[in-house]
Coordinates of C-alpha atoms in Angstrom, one line a residue:
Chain A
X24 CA -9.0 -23.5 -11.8
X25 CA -10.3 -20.2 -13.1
X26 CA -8.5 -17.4 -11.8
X27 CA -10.7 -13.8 -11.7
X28 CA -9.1 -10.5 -11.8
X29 CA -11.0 -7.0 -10.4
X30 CA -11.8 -8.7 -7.3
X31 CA -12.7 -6.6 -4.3
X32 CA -10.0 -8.6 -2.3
X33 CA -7.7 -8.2 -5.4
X34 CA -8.4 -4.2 -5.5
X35 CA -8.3 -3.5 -1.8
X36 CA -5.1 -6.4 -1.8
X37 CA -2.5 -3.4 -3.8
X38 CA -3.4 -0.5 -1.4
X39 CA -2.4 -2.9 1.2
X40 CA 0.9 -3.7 0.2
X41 CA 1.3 0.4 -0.2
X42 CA 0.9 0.2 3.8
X43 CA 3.7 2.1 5.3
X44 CA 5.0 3.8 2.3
X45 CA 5.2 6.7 0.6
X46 CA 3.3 7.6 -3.1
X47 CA 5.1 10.3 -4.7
X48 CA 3.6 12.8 -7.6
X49 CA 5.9 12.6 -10.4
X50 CA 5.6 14.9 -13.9
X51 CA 8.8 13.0 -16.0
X52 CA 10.2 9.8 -16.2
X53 CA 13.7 11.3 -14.6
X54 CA 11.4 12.4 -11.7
X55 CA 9.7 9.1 -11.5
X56 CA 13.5 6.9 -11.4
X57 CA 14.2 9.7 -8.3
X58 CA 11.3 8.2 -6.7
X59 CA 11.7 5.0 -7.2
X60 CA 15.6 5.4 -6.5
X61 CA 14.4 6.8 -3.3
X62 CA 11.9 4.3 -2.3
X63 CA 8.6 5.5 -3.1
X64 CA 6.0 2.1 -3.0
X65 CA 4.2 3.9 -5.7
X66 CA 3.9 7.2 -8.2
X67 CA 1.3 9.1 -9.5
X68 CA 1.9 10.4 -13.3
X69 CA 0.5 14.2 -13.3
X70 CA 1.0 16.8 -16.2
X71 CA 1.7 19.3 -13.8
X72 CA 1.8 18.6 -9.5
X73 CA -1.2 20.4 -7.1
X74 CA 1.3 23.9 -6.7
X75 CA 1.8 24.1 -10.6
X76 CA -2.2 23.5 -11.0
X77 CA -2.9 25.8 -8.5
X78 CA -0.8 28.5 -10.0
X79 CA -1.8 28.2 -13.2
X80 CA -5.4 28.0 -12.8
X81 CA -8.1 27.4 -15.8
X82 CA -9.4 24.0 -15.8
X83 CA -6.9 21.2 -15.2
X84 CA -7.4 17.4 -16.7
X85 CA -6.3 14.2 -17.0
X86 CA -2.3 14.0 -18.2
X87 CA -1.6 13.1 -21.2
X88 CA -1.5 9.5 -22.3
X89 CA 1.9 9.5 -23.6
X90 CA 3.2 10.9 -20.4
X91 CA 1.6 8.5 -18.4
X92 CA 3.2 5.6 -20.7
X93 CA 6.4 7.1 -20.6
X94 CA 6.2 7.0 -16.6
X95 CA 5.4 3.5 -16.7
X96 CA 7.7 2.4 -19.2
X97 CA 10.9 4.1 -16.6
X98 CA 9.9 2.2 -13.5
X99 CA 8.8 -0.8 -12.1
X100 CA 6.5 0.3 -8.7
X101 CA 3.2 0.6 -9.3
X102 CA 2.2 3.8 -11.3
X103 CA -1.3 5.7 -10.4
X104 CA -3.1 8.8 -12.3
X105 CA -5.5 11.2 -11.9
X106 CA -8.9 11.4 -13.4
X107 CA -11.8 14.2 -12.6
X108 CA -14.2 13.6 -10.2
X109 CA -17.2 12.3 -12.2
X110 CA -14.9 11.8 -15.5
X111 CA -15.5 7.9 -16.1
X112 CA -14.3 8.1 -19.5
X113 CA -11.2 9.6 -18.0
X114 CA -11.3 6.5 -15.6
X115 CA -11.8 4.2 -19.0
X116 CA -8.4 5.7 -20.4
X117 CA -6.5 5.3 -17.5
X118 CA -7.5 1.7 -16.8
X119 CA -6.5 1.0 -21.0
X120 CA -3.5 2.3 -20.3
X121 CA -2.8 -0.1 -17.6
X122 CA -2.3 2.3 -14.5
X123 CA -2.5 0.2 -11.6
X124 CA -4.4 2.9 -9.5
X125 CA -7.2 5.7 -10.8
X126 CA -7.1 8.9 -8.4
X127 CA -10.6 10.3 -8.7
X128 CA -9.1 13.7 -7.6
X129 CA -9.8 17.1 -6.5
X130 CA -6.9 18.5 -7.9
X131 CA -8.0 18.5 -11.0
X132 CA -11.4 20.5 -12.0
X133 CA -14.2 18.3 -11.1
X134 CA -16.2 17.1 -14.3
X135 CA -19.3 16.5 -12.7
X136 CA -20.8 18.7 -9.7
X137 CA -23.7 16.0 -8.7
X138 CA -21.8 12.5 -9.7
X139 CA -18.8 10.7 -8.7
X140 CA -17.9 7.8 -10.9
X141 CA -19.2 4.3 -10.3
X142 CA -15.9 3.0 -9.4
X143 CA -17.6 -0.7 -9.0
X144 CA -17.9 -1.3 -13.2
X145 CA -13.8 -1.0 -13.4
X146 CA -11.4 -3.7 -13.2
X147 CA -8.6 -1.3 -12.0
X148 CA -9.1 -0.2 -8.6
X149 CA -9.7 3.4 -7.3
X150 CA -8.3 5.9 -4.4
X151 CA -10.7 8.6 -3.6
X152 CA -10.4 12.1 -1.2
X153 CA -12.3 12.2 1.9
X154 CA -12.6 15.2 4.7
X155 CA -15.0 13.0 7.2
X156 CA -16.0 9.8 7.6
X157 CA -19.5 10.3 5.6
X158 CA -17.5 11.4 2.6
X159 CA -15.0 8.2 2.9
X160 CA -17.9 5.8 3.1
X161 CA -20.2 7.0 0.2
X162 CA -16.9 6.9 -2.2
X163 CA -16.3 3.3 -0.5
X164 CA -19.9 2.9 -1.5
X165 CA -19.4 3.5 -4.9
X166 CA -16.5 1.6 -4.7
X167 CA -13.5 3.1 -3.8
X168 CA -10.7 0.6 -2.8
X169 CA -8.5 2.8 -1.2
X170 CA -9.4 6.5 0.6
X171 CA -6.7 9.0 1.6
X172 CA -8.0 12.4 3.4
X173 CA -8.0 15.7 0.9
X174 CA -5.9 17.7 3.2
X175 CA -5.3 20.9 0.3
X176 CA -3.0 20.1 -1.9
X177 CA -0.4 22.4 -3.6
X178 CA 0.1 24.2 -0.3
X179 CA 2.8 22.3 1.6
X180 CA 0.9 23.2 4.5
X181 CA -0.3 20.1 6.5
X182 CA -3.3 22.1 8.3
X183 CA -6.1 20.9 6.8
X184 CA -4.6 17.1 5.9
X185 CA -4.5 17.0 10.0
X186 CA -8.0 18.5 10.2
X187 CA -9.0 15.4 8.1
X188 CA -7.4 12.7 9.6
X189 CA -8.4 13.3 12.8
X190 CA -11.8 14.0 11.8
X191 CA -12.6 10.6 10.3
X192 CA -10.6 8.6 12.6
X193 CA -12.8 10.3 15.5
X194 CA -15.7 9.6 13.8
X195 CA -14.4 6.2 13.6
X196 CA -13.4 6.0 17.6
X197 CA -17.2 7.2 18.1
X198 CA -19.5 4.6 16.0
X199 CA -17.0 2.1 17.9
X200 CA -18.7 2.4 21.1
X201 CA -22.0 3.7 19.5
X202 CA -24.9 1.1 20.6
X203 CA -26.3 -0.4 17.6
X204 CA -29.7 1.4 17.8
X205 CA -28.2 4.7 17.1
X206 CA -26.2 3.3 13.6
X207 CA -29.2 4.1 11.6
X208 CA -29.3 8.0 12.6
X209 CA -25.5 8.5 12.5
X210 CA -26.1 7.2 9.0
X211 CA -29.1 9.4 7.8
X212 CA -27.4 12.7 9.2
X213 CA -23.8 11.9 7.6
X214 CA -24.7 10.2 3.9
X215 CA -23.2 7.3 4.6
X216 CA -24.3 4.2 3.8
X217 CA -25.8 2.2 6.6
X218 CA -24.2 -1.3 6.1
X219 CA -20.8 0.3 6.2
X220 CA -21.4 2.6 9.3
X221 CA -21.5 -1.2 10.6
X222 CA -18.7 -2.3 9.6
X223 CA -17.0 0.2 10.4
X224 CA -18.7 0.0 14.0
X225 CA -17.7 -3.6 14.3
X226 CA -14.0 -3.7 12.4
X227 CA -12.9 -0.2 14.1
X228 CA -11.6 1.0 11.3
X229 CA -12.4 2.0 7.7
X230 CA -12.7 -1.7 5.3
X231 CA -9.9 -0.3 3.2
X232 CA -6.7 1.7 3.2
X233 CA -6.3 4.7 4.7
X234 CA -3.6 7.1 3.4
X235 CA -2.8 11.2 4.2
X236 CA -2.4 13.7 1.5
X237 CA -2.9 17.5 0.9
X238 CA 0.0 19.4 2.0
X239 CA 2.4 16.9 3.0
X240 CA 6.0 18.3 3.4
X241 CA 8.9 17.2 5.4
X242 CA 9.9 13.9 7.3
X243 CA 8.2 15.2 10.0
X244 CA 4.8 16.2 8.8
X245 CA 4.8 12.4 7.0
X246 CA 5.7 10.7 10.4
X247 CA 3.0 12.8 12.3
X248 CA 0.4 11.5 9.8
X249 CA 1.5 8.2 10.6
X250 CA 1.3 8.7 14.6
X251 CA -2.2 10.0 14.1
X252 CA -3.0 6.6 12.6
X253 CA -2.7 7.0 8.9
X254 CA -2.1 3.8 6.9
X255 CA 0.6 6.0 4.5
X256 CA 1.2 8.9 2.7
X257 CA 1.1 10.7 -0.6
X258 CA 3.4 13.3 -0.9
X259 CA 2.3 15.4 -3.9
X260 CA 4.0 19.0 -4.4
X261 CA 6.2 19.1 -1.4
X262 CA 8.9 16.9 -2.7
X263 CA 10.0 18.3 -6.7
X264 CA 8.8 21.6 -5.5
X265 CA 12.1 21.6 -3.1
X266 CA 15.3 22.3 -3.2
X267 CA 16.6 18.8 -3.0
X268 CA 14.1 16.3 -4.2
X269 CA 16.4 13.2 -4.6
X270 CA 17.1 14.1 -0.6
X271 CA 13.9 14.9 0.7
X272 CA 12.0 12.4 -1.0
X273 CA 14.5 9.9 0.5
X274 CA 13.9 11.3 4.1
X275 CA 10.2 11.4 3.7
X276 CA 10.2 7.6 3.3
X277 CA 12.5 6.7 5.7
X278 CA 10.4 9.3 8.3
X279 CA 7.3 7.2 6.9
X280 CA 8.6 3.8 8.4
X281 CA 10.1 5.0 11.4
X282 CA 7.4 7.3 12.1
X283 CA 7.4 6.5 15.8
X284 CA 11.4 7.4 16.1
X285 CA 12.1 10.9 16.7
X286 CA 15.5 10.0 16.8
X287 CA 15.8 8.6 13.0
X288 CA 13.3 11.6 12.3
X289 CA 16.0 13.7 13.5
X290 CA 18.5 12.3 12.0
X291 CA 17.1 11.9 8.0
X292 CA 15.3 16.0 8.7
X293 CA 19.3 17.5 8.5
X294 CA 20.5 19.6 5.8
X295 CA 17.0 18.7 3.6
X296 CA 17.6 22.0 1.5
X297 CA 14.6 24.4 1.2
X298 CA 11.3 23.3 1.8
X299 CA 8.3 24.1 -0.9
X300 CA 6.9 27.1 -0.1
X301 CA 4.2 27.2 2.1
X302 CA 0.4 28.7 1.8
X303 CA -1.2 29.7 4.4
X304 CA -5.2 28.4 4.1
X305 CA -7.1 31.7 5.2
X306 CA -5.2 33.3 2.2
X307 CA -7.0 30.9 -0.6
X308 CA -10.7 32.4 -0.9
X309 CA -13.0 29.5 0.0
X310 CA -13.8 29.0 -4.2
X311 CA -10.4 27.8 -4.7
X312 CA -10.0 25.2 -2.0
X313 CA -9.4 22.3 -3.7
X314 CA -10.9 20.0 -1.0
X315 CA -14.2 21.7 -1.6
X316 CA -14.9 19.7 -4.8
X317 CA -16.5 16.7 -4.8
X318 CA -19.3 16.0 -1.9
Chain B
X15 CA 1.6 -22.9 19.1
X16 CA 2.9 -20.4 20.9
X17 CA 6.2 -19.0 19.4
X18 CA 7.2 -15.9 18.7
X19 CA 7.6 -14.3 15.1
X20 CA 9.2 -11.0 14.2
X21 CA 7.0 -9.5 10.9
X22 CA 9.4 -7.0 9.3
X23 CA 7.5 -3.6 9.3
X24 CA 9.5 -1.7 7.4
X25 CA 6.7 -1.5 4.6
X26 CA 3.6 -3.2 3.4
X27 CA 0.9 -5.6 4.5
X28 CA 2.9 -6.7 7.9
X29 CA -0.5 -6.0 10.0
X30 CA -2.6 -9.0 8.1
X31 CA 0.0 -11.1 9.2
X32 CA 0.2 -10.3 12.8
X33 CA -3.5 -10.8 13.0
X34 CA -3.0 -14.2 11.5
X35 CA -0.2 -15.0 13.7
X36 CA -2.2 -13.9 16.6
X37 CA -5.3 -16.1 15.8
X38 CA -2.9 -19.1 16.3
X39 CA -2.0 -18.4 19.9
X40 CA 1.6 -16.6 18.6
X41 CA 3.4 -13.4 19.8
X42 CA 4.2 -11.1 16.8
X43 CA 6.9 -8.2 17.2
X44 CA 7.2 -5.7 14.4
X45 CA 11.1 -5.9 13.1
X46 CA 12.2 -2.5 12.3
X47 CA 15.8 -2.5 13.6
X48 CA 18.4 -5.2 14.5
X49 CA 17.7 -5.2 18.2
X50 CA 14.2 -6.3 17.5
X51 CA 15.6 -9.9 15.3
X52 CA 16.5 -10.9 19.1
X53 CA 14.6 -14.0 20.7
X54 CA 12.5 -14.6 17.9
X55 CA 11.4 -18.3 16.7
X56 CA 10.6 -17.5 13.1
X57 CA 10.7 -14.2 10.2
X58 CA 8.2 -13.4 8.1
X59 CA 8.9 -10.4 5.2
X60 CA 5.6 -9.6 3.9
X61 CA 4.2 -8.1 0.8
X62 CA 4.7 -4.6 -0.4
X63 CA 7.5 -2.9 -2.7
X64 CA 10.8 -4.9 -2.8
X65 CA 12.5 -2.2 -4.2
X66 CA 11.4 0.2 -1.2
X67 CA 12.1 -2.6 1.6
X68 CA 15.3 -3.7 -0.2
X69 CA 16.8 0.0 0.4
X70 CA 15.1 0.3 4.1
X71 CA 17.2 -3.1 4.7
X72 CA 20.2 -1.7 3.4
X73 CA 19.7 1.5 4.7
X74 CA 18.9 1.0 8.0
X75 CA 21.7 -2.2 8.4
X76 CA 19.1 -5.2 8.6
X77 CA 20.3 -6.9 6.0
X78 CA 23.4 -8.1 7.9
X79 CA 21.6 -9.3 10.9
X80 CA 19.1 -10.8 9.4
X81 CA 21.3 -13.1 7.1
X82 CA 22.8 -13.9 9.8
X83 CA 19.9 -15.1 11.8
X84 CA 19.0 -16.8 8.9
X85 CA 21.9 -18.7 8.4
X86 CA 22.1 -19.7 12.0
X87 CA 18.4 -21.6 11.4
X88 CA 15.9 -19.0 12.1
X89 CA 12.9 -19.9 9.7
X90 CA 12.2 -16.9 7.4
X91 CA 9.0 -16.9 5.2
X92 CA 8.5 -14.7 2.6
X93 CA 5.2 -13.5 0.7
X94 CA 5.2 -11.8 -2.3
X95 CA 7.9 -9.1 -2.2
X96 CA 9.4 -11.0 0.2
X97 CA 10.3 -13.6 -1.9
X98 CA 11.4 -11.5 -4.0
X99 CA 14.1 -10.2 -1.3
X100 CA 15.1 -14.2 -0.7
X101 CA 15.5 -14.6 -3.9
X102 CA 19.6 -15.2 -4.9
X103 CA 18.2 -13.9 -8.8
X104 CA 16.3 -11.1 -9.7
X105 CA 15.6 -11.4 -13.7
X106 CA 16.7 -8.4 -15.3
X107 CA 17.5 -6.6 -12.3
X108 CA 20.3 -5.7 -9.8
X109 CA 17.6 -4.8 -6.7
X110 CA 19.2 -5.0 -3.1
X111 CA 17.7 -8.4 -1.9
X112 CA 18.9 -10.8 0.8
X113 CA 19.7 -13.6 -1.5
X114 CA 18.9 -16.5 1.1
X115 CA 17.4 -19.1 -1.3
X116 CA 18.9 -20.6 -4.5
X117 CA 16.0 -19.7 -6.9
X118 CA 15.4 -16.7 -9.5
X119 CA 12.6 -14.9 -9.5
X120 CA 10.8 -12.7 -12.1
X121 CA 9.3 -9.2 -11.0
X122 CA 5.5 -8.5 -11.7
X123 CA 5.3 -11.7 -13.3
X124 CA 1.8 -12.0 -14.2
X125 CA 1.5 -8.1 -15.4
X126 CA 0.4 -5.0 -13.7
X127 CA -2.4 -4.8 -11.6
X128 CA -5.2 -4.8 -13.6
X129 CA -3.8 -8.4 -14.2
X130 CA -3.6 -9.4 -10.5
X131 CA -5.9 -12.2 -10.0
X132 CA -7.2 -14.8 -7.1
X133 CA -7.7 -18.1 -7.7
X134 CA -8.5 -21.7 -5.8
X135 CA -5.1 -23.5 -5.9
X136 CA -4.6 -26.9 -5.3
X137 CA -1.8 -27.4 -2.8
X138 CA -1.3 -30.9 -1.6
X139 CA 0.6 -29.9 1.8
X140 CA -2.2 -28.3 2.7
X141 CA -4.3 -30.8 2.6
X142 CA -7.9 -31.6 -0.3
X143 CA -9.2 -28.4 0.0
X144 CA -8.0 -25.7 -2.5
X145 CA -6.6 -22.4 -1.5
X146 CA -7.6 -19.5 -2.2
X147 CA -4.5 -17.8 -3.8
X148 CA -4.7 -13.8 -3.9
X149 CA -1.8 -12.6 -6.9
X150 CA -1.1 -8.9 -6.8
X151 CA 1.4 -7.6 -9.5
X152 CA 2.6 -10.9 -8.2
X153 CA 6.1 -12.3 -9.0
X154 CA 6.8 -16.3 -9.8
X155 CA 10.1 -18.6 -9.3
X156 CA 11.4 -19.2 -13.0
X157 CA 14.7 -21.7 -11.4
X158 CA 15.2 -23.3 -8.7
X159 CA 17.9 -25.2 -7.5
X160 CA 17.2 -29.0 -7.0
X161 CA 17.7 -28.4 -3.3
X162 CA 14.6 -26.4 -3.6
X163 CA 11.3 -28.1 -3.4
X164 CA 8.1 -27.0 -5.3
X165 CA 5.0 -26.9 -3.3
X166 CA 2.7 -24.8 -5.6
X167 CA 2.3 -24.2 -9.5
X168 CA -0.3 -22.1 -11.0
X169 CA 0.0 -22.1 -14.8
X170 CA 3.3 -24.0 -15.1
X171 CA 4.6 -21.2 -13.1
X172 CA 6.5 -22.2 -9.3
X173 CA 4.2 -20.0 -7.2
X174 CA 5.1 -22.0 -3.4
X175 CA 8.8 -22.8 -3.1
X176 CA 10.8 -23.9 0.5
X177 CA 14.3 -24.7 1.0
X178 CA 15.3 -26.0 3.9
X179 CA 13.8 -23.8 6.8
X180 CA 12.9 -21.5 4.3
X181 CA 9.5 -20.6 2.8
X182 CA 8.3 -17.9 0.1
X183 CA 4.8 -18.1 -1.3
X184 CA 3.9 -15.6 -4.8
X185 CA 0.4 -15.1 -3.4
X186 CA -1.1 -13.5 -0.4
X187 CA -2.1 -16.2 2.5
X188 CA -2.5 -13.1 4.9
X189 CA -5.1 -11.2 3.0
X190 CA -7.4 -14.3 2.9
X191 CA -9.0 -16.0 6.2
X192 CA -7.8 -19.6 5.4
X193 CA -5.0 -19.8 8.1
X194 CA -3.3 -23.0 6.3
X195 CA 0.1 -21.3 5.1
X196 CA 0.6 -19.6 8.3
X197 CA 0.3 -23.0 9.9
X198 CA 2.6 -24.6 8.2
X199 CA 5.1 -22.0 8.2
X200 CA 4.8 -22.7 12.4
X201 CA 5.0 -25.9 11.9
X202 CA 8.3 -25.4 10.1
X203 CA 9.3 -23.6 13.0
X204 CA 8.9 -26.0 15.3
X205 CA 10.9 -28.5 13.3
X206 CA 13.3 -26.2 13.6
X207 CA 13.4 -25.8 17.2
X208 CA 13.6 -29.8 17.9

């Protein structure tokens, strides 16, 4: 009986139980208890959350290890963290430090233009940003357990996580009823990776879990994510960048389960407090979309 | 086989199940509010946070009905968090849970995730054949009562524990292809029934 950890089944296995919930970005262990108090499945340990990043500009990193321990050391739901696209040492700290999920992330500045890491040689799994289908399957082919759509984070506008969703889960819709013989050429003109263009033909939909991020707000903008077929969400800026976190956060992940219930939707959206503000997309010059990093 | 068994959907993996459920001949109904409980033959609670579907129970007045079906004889199988939540004892923690078997559990047992693990368990009510056991930040029964039997141990550790008409498993039968757990949970159920 030898048991063997890093699995593919064991990797993919977390994001599933995350199914249905909501991953909140946390900065503090007071802000990670809220979560948890509130029922996130999950929180990600950041220095600073995709607004703060965005506001202050220069060239944003990995958080520091002591303020990922501390995180980990207040709750008991899984705890994820951010390393830069291409970063793997970044990766290698994270996965010493025992996070149980690495975001290879575009909100942070991307240390390598040409790589992303190989996510296959780690033991913890990885989440990865995706605005198509192509883009999902080539970080699946590097080994990505987990994808979630960039959306653009830090703007509490859910625009562009929409534009995303939709996109790859129409792609998906399309290579379902694609006849075999044209697999190959979808393949060559997207990047993907032929052998998972077919199973994504055959299973009908992506071979791991499929979350929304980037701009996620409200109890409303989290259930419509989930009606256009997302597996869960990540709700980064839009809930300590309210008025009321301990509230909103709360109504986010009760929106997230009863996404198909306008009624309970209603009900959980009253007397939230103020929103984060919002940022309208044609405002942010092209070189500071976040979702523009990586390839 | 054809019964009919409510998955809570409140949160986590309750899709895997359905599809095993649905591979032998059953009818499975998401449970996401009381109404739903009615006219089932069996429960399952599936894997994904305890502490999240502990407050959506609570929270959304589940709990109640539930315990009640419970306790009336409606089989209730739990897997990973959800044994968790039928747990009577949490170690070192005051979590909402539903309390329905006399056993204590301990949280992310085995470590975090880059600890989780499969394996090839032997399980003799399953037959010669090993399982294949799939442990994510898994928990494990540290007491039972003697009214609880032990059909599992990995590691000195209770891993596969039913009283009465009720089952919870530490591992993940659902995210494997080997259908033998979900069997036997039916075949629970229709003990149950006679």
């Amino acid at each position: 009986m030898t048991a063997q950890k890093g699995t593919w089944t064991v990797k993919k296995g977390l994001a599933e139980m995350l199914k249905g919930g909501v991953i909140m970005d946390v900065t503090t262990p007071e802000q990670a208890r809220i979560a948890e108090e509130a029922g996130a499945c999950a929180v990600m340990a950041l220095e600073r959350v995709p607004a703060d990043i965005r506001a202050a500009g220069g060239v944003a990193r990995m958080a520091d290890p002591a303020i990922i321990q501390r995180i980990m050391a207040a709750v008991t739901i899984p705890v994820m963290a951010k390393a830069r696209i291409g970063h793997f040492v970044e990766a290698q700290v994270l996965e010493v430090l025992g996070v149980d999920y690495v975001d290879e992330s575009e909100v942070l500045t991307p240390a390598d233009e040409l790589y992303h890491i190989n996510k296959h040689v780690f033991k913890v799994p990885f989440v990865c940003g995706a605005r198509n289908l192509g883009e999902a399957l080539r970080r699946i082919g590097e080994g990505a357990a987990m994808i979630r759509t960039k959306g653009e984070p830090g703007t509490g506008n859910v625009v562009e996580a929409v534009r995303h969703a939709r996109q790859v889960l129409g792609e998906i819709r399309r290579l379902k009823v694609m006849p075999a013989a044209e697999l190959m050429t979808w393949a060559k003109e997207n990047g993907a990776p032929y052998d998972l263009v077919c199973e994504v033909a055959q299973l009908g939909r992506l071979p791991v879990v499929n979350f929304a991020a980037g701009g996620i707000a409200t109890p409303a903008d989290a259930a419509l994510m989930m009606q256009l077929g997302m597996d869960g969400v990540f709700v980064g800026s839009g809930i300590f960048k309210s008025g009321d976190p301990a509230h909103r956060a709360k109504a986010i992940v009760a929106a997230t389960t009863h996404y198909n219930d306008p009624q309970i939707i209603a009900e959980v959206s009253k007397d939230l407090g103020e929103p984060m503000v919002g940022i309208e997309i044609p405002l942010i010059p092209v070189e500071q979309r976040m979702q523009e990093r990586g390839w | 086989m054809s019964y009919t068994i409510g998955v809570l959907a409140l949160q986590g993996a309750f899709v895997e199940h359905e599809h095993h459920l649905q591979s032998l001949g059953c009818r499975p109904v998401q449970v996401r509010t009381p109404a739903q409980l009615a006219g089932l033959d069996g429960l399952i609670i599936p894997g994904g946070e305890s502490l999240t579907i502990g407050k959506l129970l609570a929270d959304f007045d589940l709990a109640g009905p539930i315990k009640a079906h419970a306790q009336a004889g409606l089989p209730v199988w739990g897997t990973c968090a959800g044994m968790i939540l039928l747990a009577r004892e949490i170690a070192g923690s005051d979590q909402f849970r539903l309390g329905l078997m006399d056993m204590t559990v301990v949280r992310n047992a085995f470590g975090r995730q880059v600890d989780s693990f499969e394996v090839r368990l032997p399980i003799t009510v399953l037959g010669q054949e090993p399982f294949r056991a799939v442990f994510i930040r898994a928990p494990y029964v540290s007491a039972v009562a003697p009214n609880v039997g032990i059909l599992a141990v990995y590691e000195d550790k209770k891993v596969f524990v039913r009283q009465g008409y009720f089952l919870a498993t530490a591992f993940h039968p659902e995210l494997t292809g080997d259908l033998r757990v979900h069997r036997y949970f039916l075949e629970m159920v229709r003990e149950a029934k006679e």
